[in-house]
PDB file of C-alpha atoms in Angstrom:
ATOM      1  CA  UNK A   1     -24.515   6.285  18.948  1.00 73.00           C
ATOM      2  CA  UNK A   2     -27.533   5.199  20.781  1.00 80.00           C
ATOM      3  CA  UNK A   3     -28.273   8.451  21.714  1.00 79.00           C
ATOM      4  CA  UNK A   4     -27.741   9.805  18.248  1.00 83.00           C
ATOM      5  CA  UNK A   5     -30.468   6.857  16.868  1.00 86.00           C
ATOM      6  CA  UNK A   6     -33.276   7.458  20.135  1.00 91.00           C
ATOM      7  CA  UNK A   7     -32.592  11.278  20.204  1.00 93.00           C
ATOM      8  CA  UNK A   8     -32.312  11.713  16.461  1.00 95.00           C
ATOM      9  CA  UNK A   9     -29.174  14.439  16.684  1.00 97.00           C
ATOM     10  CA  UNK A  10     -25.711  14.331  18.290  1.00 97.00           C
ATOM     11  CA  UNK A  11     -24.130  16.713  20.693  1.00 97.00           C
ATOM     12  CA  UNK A  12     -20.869  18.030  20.765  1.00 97.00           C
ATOM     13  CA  UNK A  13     -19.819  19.344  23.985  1.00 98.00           C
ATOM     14  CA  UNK A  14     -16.990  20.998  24.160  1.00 98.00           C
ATOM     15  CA  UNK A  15     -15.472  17.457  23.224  1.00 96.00           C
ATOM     16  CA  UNK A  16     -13.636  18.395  19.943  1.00 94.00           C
ATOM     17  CA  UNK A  17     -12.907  22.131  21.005  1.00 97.00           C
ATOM     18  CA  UNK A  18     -13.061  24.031  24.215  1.00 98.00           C
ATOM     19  CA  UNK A  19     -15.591  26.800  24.281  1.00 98.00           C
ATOM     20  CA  UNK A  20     -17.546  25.198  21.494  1.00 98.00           C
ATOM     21  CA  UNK A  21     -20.938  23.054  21.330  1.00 98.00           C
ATOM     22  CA  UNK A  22     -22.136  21.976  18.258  1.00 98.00           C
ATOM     23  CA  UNK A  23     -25.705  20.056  17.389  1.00 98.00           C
ATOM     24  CA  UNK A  24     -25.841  17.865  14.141  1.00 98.00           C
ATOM     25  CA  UNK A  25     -28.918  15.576  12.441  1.00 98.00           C
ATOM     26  CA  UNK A  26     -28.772  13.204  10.061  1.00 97.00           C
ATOM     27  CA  UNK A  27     -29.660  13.752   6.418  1.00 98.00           C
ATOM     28  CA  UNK A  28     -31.353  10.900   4.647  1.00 98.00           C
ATOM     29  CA  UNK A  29     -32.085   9.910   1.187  1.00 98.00           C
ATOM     30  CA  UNK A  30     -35.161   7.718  -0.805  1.00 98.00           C
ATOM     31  CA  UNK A  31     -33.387   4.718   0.503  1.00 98.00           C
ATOM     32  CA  UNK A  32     -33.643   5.789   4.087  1.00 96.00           C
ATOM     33  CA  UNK A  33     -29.427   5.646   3.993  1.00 97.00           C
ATOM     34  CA  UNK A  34     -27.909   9.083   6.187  1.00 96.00           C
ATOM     35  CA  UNK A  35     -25.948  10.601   3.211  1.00 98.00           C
ATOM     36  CA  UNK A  36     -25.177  13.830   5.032  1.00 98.00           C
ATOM     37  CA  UNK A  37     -25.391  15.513   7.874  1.00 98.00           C
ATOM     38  CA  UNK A  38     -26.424  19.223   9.071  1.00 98.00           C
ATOM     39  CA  UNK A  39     -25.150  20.993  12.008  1.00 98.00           C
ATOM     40  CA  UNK A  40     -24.828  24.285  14.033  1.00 98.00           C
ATOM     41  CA  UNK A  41     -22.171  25.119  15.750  1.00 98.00           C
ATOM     42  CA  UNK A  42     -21.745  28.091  18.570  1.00 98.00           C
ATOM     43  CA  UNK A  43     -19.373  29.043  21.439  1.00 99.00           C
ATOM     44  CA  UNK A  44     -20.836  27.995  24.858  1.00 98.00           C
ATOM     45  CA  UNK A  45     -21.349  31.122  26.460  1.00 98.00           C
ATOM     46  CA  UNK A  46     -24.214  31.917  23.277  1.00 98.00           C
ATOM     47  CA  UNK A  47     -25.134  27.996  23.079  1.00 98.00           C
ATOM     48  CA  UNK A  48     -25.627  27.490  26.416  1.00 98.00           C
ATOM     49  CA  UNK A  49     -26.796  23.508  27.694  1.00 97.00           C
ATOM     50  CA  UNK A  50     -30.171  24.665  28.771  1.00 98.00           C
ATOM     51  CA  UNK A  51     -30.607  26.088  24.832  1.00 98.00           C
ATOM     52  CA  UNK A  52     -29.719  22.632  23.438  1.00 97.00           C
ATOM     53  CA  UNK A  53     -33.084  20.830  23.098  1.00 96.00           C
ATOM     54  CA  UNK A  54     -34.861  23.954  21.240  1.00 98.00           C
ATOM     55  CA  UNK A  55     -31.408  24.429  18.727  1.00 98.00           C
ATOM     56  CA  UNK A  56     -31.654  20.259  18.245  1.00 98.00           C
ATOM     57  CA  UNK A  57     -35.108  20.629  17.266  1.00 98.00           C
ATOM     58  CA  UNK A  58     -34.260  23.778  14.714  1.00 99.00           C
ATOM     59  CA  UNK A  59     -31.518  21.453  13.297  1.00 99.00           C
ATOM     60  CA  UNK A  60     -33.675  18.207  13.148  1.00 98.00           C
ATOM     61  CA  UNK A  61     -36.625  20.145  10.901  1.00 98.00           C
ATOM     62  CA  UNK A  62     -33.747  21.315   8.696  1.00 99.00           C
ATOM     63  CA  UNK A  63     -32.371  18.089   8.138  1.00 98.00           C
ATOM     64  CA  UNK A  64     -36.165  16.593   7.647  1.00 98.00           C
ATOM     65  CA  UNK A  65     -36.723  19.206   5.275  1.00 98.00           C
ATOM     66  CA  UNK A  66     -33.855  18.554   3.103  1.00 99.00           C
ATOM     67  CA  UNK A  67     -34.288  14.674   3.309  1.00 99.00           C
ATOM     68  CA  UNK A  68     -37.798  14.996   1.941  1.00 98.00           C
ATOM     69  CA  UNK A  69     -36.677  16.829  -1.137  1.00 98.00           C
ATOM     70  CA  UNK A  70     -33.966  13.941  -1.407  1.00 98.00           C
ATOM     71  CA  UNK A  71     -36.622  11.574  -1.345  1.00 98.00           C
ATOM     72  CA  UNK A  72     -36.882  10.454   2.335  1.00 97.00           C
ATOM     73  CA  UNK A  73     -40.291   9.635   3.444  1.00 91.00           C
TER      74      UNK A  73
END
């Protein structure tokens, strides 16, 4: 988790399913409370390590997005 709160995303690699990574952020509301989450999810030969930082940043603008129309400032 203290990767998930200085990174602002999470990684799954291949921990849940073999062959798959996945990249979440956290959704937040007007109370600055993570209500939700957003993720992507790919098999590793198309999501390959090396990709993970630009996808995480992708994901992390989507989930900013959608917290600002909750409210999140």
């Amino acid at each position: 988790m203290l990767h998930v709160r200085s990174c602002g995303y999470a990684i799954d690699n291949e921990e849940i399913e073999t062959g798959l990574r996945c990249v979440a952020a956290p959704i937040f509301n007007h109370m600055n409370q993570p209500v939700a989450a957003i993720s992507v999810s790919a098999p590793t030969a198309r999501l390959p390590m090396e990709n993970i930082e630009a996808v995480a940043k992708d994901v992390q603008s989507c989930a900013r997005q959608i917290s600002q129309r909750l409210g999140y400032k």
